[in-house]
PDB file of C-alpha atoms in Angstrom:
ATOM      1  CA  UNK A  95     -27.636  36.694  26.183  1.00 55.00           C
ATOM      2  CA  UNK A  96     -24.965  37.331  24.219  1.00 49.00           C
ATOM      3  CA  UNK A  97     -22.787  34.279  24.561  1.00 57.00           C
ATOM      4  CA  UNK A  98     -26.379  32.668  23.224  1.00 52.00           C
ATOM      5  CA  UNK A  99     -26.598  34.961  20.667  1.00 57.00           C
ATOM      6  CA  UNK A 100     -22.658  34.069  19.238  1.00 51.00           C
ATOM      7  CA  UNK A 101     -23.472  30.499  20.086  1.00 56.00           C
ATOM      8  CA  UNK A 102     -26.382  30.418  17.229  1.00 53.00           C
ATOM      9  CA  UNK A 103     -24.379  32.506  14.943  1.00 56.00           C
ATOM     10  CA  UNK A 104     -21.218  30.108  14.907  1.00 56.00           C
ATOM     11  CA  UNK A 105     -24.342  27.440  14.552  1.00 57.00           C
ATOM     12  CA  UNK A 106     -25.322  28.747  11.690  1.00 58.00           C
ATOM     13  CA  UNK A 107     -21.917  29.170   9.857  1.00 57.00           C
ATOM     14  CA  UNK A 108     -21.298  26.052  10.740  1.00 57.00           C
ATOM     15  CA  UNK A 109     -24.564  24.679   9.331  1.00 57.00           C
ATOM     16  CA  UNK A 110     -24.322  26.659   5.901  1.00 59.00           C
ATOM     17  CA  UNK A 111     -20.569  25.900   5.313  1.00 60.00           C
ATOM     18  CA  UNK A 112     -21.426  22.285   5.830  1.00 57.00           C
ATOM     19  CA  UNK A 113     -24.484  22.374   3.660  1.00 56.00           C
ATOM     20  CA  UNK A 114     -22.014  24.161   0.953  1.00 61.00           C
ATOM     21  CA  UNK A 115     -19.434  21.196   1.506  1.00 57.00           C
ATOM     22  CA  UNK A 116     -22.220  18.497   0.978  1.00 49.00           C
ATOM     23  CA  UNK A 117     -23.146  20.679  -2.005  1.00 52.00           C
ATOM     24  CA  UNK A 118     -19.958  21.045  -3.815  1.00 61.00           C
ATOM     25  CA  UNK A 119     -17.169  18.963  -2.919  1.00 61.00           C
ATOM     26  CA  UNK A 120     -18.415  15.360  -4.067  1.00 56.00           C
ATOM     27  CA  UNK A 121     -15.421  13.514  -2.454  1.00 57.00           C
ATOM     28  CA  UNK A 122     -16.560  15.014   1.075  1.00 59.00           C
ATOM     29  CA  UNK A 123     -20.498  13.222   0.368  1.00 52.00           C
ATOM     30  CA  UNK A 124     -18.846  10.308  -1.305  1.00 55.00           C
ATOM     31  CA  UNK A 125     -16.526   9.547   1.911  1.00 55.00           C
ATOM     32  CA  UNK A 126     -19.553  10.441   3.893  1.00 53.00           C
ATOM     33  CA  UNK A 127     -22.089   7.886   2.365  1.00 50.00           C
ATOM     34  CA  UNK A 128     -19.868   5.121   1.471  1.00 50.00           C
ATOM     35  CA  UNK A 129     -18.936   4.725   5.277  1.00 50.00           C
ATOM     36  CA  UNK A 130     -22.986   5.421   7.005  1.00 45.00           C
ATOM     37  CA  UNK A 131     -25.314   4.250   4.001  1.00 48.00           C
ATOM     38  CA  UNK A 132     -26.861   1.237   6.114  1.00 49.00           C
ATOM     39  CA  UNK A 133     -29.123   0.708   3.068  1.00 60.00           C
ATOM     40  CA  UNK A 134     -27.006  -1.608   1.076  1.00 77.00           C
ATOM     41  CA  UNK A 135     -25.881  -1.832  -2.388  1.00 85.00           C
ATOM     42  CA  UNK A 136     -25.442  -3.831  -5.211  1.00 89.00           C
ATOM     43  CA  UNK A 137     -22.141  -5.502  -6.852  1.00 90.00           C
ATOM     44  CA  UNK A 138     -21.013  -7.648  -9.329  1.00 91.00           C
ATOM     45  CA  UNK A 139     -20.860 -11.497  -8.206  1.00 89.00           C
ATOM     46  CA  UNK A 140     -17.852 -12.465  -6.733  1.00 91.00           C
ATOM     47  CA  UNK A 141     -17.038 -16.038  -8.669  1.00 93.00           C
ATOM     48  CA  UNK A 142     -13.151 -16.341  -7.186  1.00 95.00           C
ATOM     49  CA  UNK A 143     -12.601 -16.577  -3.385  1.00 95.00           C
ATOM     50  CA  UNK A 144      -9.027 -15.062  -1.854  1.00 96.00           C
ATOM     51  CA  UNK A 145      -8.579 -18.400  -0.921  1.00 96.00           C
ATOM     52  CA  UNK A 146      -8.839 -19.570  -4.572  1.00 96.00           C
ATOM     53  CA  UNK A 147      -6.455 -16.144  -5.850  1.00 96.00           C
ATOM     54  CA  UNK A 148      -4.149 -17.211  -3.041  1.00 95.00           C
ATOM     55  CA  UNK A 149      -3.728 -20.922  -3.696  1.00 94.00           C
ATOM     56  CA  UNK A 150      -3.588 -20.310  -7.713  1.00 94.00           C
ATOM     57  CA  UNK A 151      -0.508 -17.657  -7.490  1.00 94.00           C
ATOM     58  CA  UNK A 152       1.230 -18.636  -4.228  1.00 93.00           C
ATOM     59  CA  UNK A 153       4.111 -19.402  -6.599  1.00 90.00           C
ATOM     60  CA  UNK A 154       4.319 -15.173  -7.680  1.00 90.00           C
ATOM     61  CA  UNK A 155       3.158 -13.512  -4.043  1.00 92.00           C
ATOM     62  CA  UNK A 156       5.248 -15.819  -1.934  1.00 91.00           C
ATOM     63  CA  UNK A 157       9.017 -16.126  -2.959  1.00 84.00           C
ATOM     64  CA  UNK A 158       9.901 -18.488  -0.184  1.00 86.00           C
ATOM     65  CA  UNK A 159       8.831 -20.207   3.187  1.00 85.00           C
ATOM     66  CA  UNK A 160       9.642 -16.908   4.976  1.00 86.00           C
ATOM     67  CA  UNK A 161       6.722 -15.022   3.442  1.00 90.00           C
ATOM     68  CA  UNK A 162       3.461 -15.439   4.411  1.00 92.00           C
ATOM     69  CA  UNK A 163      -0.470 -14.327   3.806  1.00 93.00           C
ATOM     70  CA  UNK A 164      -1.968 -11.682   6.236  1.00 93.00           C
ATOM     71  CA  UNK A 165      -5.845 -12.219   6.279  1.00 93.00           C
ATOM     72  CA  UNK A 166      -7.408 -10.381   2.778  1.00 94.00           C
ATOM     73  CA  UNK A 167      -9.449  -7.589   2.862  1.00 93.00           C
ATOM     74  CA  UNK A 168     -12.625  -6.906   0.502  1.00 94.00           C
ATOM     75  CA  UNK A 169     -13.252  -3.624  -0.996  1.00 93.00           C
ATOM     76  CA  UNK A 170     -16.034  -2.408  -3.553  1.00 94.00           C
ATOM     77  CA  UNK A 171     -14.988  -0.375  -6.404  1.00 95.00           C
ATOM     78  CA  UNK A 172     -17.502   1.627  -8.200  1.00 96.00           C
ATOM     79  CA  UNK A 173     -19.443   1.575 -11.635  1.00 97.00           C
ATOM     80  CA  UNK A 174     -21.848   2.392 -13.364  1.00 97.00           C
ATOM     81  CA  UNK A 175     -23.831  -0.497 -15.297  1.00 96.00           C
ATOM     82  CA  UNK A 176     -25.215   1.120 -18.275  1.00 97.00           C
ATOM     83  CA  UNK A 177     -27.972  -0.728 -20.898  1.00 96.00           C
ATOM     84  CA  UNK A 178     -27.415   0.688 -23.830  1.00 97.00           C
ATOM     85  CA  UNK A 179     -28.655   1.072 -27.591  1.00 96.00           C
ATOM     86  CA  UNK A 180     -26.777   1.709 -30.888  1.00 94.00           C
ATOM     87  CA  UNK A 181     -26.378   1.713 -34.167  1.00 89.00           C
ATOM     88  CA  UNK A 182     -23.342  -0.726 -35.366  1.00 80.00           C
ATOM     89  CA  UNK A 183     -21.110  -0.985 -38.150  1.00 77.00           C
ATOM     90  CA  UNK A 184     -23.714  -2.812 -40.352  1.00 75.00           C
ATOM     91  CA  UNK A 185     -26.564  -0.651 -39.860  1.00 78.00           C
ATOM     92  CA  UNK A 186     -28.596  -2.044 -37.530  1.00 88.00           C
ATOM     93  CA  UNK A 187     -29.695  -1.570 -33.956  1.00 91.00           C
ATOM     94  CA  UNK A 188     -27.664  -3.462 -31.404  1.00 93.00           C
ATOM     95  CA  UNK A 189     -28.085  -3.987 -27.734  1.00 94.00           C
ATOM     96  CA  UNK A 190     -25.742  -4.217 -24.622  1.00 94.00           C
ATOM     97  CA  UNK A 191     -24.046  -3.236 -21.766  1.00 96.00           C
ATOM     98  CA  UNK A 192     -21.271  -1.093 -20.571  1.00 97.00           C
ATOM     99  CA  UNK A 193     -19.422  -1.335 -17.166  1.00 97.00           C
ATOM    100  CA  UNK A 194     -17.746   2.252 -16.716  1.00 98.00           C
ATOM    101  CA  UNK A 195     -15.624   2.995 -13.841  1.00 97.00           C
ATOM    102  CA  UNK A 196     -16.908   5.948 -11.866  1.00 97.00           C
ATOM    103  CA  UNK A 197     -13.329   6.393 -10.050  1.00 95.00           C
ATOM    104  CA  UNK A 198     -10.887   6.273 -13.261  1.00 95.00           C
ATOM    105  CA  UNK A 199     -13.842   7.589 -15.952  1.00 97.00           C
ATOM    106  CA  UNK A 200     -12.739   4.916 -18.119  1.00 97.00           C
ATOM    107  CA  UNK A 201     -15.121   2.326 -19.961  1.00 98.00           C
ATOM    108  CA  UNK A 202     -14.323  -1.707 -19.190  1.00 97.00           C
ATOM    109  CA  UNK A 203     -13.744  -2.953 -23.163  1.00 97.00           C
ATOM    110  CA  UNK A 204     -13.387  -6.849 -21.769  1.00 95.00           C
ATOM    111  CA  UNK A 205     -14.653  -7.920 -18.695  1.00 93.00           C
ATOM    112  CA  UNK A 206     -12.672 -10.815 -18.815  1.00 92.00           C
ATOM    113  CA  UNK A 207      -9.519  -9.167 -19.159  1.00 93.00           C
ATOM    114  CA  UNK A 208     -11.017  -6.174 -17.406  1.00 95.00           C
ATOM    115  CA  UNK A 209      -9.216  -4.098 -20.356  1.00 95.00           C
ATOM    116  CA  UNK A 210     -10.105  -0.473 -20.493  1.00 96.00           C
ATOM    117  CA  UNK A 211     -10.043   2.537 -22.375  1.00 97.00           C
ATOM    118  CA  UNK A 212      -7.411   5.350 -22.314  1.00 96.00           C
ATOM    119  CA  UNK A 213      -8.099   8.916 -22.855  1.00 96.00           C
ATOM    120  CA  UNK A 214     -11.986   9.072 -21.437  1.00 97.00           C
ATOM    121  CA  UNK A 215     -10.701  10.252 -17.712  1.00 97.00           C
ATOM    122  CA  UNK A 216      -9.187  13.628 -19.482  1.00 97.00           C
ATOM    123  CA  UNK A 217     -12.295  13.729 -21.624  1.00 97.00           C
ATOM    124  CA  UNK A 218     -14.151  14.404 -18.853  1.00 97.00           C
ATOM    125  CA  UNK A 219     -12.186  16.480 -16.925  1.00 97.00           C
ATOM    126  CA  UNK A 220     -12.070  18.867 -20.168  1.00 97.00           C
ATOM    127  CA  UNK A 221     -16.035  18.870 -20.587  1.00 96.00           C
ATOM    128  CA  UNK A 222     -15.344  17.085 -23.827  1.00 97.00           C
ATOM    129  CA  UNK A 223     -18.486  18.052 -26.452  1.00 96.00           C
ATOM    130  CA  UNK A 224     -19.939  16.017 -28.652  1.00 96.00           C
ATOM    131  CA  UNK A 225     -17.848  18.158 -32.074  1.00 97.00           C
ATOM    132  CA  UNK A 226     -14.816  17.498 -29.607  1.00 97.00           C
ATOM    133  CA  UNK A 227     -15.456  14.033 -29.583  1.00 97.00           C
ATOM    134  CA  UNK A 228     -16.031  13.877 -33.610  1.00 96.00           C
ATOM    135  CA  UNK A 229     -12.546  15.494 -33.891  1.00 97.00           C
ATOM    136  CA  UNK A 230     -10.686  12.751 -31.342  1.00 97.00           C
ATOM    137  CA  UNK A 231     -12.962   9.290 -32.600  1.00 95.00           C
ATOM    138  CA  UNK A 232     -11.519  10.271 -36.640  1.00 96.00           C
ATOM    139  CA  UNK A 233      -8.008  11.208 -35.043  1.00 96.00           C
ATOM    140  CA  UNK A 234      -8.385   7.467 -33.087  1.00 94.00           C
ATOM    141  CA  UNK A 235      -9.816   5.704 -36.307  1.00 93.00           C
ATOM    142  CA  UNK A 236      -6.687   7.126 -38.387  1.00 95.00           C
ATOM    143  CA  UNK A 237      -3.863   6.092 -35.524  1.00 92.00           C
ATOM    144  CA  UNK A 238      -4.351   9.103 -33.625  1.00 94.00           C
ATOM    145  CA  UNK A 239      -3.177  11.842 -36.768  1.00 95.00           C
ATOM    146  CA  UNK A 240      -4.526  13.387 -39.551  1.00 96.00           C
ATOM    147  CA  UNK A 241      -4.085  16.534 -41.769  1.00 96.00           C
ATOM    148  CA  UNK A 242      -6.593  19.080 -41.710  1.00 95.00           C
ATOM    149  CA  UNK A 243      -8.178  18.514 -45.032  1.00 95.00           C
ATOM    150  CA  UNK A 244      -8.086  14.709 -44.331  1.00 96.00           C
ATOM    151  CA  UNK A 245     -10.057  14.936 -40.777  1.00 96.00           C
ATOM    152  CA  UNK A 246     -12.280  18.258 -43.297  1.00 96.00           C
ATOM    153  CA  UNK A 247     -13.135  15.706 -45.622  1.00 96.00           C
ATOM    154  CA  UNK A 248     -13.889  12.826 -43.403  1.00 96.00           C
ATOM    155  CA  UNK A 249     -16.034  14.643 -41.160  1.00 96.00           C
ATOM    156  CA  UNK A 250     -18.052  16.252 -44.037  1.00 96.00           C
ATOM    157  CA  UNK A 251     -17.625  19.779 -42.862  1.00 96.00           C
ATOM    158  CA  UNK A 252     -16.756  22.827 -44.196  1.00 96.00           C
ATOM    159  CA  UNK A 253     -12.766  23.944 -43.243  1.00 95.00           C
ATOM    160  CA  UNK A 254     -14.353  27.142 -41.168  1.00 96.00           C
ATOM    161  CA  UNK A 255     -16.337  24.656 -38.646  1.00 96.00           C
ATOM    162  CA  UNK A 256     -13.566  22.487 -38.240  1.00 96.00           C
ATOM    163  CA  UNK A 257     -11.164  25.198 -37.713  1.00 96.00           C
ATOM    164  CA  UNK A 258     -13.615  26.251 -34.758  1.00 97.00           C
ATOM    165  CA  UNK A 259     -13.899  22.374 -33.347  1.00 97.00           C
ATOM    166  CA  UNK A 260      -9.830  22.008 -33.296  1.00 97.00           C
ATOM    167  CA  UNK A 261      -9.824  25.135 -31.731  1.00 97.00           C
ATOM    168  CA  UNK A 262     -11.998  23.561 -28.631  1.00 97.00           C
ATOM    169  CA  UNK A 263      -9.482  20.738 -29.030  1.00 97.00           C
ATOM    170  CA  UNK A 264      -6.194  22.482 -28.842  1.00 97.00           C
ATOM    171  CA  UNK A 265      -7.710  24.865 -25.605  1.00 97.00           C
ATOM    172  CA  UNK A 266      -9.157  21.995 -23.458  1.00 97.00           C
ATOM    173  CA  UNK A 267      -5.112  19.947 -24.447  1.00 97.00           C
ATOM    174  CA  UNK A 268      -7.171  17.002 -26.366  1.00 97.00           C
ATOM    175  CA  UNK A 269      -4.945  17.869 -29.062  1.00 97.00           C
ATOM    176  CA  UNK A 270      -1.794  19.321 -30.388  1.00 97.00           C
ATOM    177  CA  UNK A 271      -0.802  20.542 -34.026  1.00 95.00           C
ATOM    178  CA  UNK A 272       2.225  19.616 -35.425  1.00 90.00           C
ATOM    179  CA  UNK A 273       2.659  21.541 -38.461  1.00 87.00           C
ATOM    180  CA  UNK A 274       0.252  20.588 -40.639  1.00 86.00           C
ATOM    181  CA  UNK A 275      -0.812  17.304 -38.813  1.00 94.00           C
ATOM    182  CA  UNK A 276      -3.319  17.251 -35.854  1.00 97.00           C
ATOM    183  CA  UNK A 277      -2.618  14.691 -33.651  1.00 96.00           C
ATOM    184  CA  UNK A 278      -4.228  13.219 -30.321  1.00 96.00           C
ATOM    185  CA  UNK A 279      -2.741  14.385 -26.718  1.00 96.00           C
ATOM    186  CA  UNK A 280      -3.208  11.489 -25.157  1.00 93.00           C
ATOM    187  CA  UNK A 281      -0.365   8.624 -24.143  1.00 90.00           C
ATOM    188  CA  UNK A 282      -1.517   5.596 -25.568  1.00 91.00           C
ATOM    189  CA  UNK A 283      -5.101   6.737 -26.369  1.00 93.00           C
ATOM    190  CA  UNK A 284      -7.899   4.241 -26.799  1.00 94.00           C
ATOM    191  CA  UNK A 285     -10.734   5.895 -27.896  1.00 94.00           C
ATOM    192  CA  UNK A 286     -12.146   4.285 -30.451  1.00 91.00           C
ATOM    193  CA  UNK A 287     -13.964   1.326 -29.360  1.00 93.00           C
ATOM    194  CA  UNK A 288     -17.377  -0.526 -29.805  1.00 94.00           C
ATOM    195  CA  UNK A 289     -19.875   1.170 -26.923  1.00 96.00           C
ATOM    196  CA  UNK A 290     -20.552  -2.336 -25.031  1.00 95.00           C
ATOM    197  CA  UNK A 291     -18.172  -3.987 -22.795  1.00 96.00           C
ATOM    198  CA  UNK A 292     -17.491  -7.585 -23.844  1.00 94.00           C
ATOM    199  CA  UNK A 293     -18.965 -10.178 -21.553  1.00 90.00           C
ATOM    200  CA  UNK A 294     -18.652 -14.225 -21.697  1.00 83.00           C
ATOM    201  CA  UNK A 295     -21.512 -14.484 -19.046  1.00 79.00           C
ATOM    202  CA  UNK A 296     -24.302 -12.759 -18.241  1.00 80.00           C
ATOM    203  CA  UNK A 297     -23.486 -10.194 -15.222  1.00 84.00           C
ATOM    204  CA  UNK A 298     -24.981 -10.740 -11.754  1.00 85.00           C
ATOM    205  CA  UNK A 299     -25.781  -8.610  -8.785  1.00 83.00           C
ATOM    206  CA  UNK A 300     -26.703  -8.869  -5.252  1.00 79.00           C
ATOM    207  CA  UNK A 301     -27.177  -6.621  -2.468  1.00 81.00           C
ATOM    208  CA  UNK A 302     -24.861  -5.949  -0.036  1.00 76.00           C
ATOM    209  CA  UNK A 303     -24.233  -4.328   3.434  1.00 72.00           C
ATOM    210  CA  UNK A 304     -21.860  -2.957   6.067  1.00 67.00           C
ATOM    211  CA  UNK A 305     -18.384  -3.057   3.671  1.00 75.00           C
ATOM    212  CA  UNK A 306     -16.136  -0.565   2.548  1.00 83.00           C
ATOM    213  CA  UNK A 307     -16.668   1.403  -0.218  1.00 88.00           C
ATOM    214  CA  UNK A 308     -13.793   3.050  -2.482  1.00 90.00           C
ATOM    215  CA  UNK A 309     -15.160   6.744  -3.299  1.00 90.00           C
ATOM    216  CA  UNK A 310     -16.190   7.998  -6.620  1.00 92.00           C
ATOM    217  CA  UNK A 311     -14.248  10.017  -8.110  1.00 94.00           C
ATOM    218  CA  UNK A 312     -17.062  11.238 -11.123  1.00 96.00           C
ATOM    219  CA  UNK A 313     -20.819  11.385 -10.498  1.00 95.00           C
ATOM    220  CA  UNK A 314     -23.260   9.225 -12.642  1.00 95.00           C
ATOM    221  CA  UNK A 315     -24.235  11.771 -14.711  1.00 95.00           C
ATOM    222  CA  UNK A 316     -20.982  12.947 -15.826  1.00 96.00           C
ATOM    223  CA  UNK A 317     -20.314   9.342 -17.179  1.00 97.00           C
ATOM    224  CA  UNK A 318     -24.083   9.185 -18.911  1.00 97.00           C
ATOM    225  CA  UNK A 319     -23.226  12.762 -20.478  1.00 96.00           C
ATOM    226  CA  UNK A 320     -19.616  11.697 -21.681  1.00 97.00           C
ATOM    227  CA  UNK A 321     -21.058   8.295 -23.285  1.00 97.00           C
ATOM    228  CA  UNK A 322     -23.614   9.910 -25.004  1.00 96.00           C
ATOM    229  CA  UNK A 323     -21.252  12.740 -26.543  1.00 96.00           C
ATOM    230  CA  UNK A 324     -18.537   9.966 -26.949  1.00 96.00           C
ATOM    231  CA  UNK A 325     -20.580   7.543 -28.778  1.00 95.00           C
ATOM    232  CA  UNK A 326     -22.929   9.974 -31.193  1.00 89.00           C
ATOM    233  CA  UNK A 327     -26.275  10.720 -31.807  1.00 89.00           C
ATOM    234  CA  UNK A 328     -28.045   7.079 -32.377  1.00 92.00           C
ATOM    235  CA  UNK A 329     -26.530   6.192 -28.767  1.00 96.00           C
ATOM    236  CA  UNK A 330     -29.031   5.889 -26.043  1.00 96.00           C
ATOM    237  CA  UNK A 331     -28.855   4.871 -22.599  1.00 97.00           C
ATOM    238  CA  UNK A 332     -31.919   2.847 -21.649  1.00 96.00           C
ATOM    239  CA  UNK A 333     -31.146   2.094 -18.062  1.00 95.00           C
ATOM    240  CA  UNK A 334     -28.108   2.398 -15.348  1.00 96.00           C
ATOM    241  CA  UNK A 335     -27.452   2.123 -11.937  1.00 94.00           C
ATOM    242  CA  UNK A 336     -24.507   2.075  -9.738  1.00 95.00           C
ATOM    243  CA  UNK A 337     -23.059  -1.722  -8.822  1.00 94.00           C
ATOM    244  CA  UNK A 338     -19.870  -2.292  -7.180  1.00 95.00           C
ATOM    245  CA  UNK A 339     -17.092  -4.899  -8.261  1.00 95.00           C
ATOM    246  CA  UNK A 340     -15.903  -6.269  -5.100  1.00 94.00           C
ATOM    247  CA  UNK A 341     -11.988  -6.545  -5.067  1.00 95.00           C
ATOM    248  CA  UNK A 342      -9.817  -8.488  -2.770  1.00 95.00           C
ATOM    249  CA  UNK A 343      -6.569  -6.579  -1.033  1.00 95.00           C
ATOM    250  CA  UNK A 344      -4.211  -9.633  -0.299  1.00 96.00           C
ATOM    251  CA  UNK A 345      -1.501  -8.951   1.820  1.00 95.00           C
ATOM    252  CA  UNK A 346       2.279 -10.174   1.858  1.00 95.00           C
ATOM    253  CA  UNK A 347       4.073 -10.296   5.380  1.00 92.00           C
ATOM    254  CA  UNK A 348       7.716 -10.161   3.962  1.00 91.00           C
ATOM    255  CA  UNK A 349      10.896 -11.443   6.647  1.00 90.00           C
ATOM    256  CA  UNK A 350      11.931  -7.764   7.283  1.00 88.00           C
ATOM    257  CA  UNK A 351       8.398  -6.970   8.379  1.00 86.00           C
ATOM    258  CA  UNK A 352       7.493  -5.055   5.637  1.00 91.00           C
ATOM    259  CA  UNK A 353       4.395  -5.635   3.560  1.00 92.00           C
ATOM    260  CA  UNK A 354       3.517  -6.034  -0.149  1.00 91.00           C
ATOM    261  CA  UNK A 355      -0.317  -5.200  -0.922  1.00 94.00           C
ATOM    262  CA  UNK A 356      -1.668  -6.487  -4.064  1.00 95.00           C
ATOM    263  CA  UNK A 357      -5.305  -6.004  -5.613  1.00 95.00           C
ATOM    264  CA  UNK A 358      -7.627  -8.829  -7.127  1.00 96.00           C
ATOM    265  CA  UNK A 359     -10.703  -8.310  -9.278  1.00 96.00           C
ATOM    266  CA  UNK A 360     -13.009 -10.787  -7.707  1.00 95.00           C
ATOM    267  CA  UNK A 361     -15.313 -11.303 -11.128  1.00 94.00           C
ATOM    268  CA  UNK A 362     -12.318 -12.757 -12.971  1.00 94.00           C
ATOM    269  CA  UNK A 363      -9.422 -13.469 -10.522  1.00 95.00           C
ATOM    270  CA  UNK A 364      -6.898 -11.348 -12.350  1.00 94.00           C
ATOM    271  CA  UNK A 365      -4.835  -8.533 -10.589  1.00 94.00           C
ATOM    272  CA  UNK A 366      -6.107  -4.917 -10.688  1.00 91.00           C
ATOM    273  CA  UNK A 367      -3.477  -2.102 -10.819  1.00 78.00           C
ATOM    274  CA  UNK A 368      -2.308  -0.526  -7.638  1.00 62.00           C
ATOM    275  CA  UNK A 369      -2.758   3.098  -9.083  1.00 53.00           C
ATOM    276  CA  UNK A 370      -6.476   2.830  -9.169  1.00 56.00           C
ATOM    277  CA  UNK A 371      -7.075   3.483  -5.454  1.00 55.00           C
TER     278      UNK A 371
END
């Protein structure tokens, strides 16, 4: 009786630390469902085979005879495919999409490049408001410094509110002060862009099953709240879902038996950086 007893307690510890696990940790459900989801999911269209990558920069993966190709592998990064509505530079309402990457939090500027932002990933991981995001858009229109009564004046606000906004900057390290000059905290930053990504063709999906799934690192909301503070009031996110860009992991077999893994965005048949997995 009580061995049963103990038995149902450690049950139920069990049970309610793994239902606080699901609950909280996000990397823990993301590893979870990315390996058992059997219901599929959509990416973007593949349009260049390994075969093709392979053939087209044999000359730059294989440095002689001795090296050779190990079978590729196909992975699926996630994003979040965003239509979107805004107001542009000439005062009318324009229309268009936005690839953002849910595992760096930054926005795709170019597909075809597959250029990206800098400075959204800490923007999120400071809870970045929308008066935050007023403060680092002037510092990124005005190459990333301004004085105080320069950023006072172009943000129409009285020097007491914008003493409280910098405040929120400095504290969440968006920005530093040096002297009188506010500058952005960021390496690089690229903030200041138009809220579409640029496309030559219309993106496709499809459906897919069974394949390996890289995790997400931020949720979809988290990227919906940081576009909408990022990119102001007359921004408005009309629909989104979650689509995958499938990538190819091409493998080197070297003499010495080592290995040299490269990654290949399969939408445009350029290399991906290493650090992003």
């Amino acid at each position: 009786m009580f061995r049963l007893i103990g038995t149902l307690f450690s049950l139920g510890i069990l049970t309610s630390g793994g239902w606080w696990v699901w609950n909280n940790v996000p990397e823990v459900r993301n590893f979870v469902e990315a390996r058992i989801d059997s219901q599929g999911f959509h990416t973007l269209e593949v349009r260049h085979t390994a075969d093709q990558i392979m053939q087209t920069h044999a000359g730059e993966l294989l440095k002689d005879e001795e090296h050779s190709f190990l079978r590729p592998t196909l992975l699926f990064q996630p994003y979040l495919l965003m239509e979107v509505k805004y107001t542009g530079k000439g005062g009318g309402t324009s229309e268009g999409v936005i690839l953002w990457s849910l595992e760096s939090g930054e926005m795709i500027v170019d597909a075809s490049t597959w250029e990206m932002t800098h400075g959204f990933q800490d923007c999120i991981n400071a809870k970045a408001s929308r008066n935050d995001f007023r403060i680092l858009t002037t510092l990124a229109e005005n190459h990333g410094t301004l004085r105080r009564d320069a950023l006072a004046e172009q943000l129409h606000v009285d020097l007491d509110i914008l003493d409280t906004w910098l405040d929120s900057c400095r504290q969440k390290k968006l920005i530093v002060q040096s002297g009188g000059d506010y500058r952005l905290h960021f390496q690089h930053p690229r903030l200041s862009v138009s809220p579409q990504t640029h496309l030559k063709q219309r993106l496709v999906t499809k459906p897919y099953k069974h394949a390996e799934r890289i995790s997400r690192r931020y949720s979809i909301g988290q990227i919906e709240s940081l576009a909408e503070s990022a990119f102001g009031n007359d921004f408005t996110i009309r629909n989104s879902k979650e689509v995958y860009l499938p990538v190819y992991s091409i493998v080197v077999q070297n003499p010495d038996g080592t290995r040299l893994t490269s990654y290949w965005n399969a939408l445009n048949g350029k290399p991906l950086e290493k650090s992003i997995f």
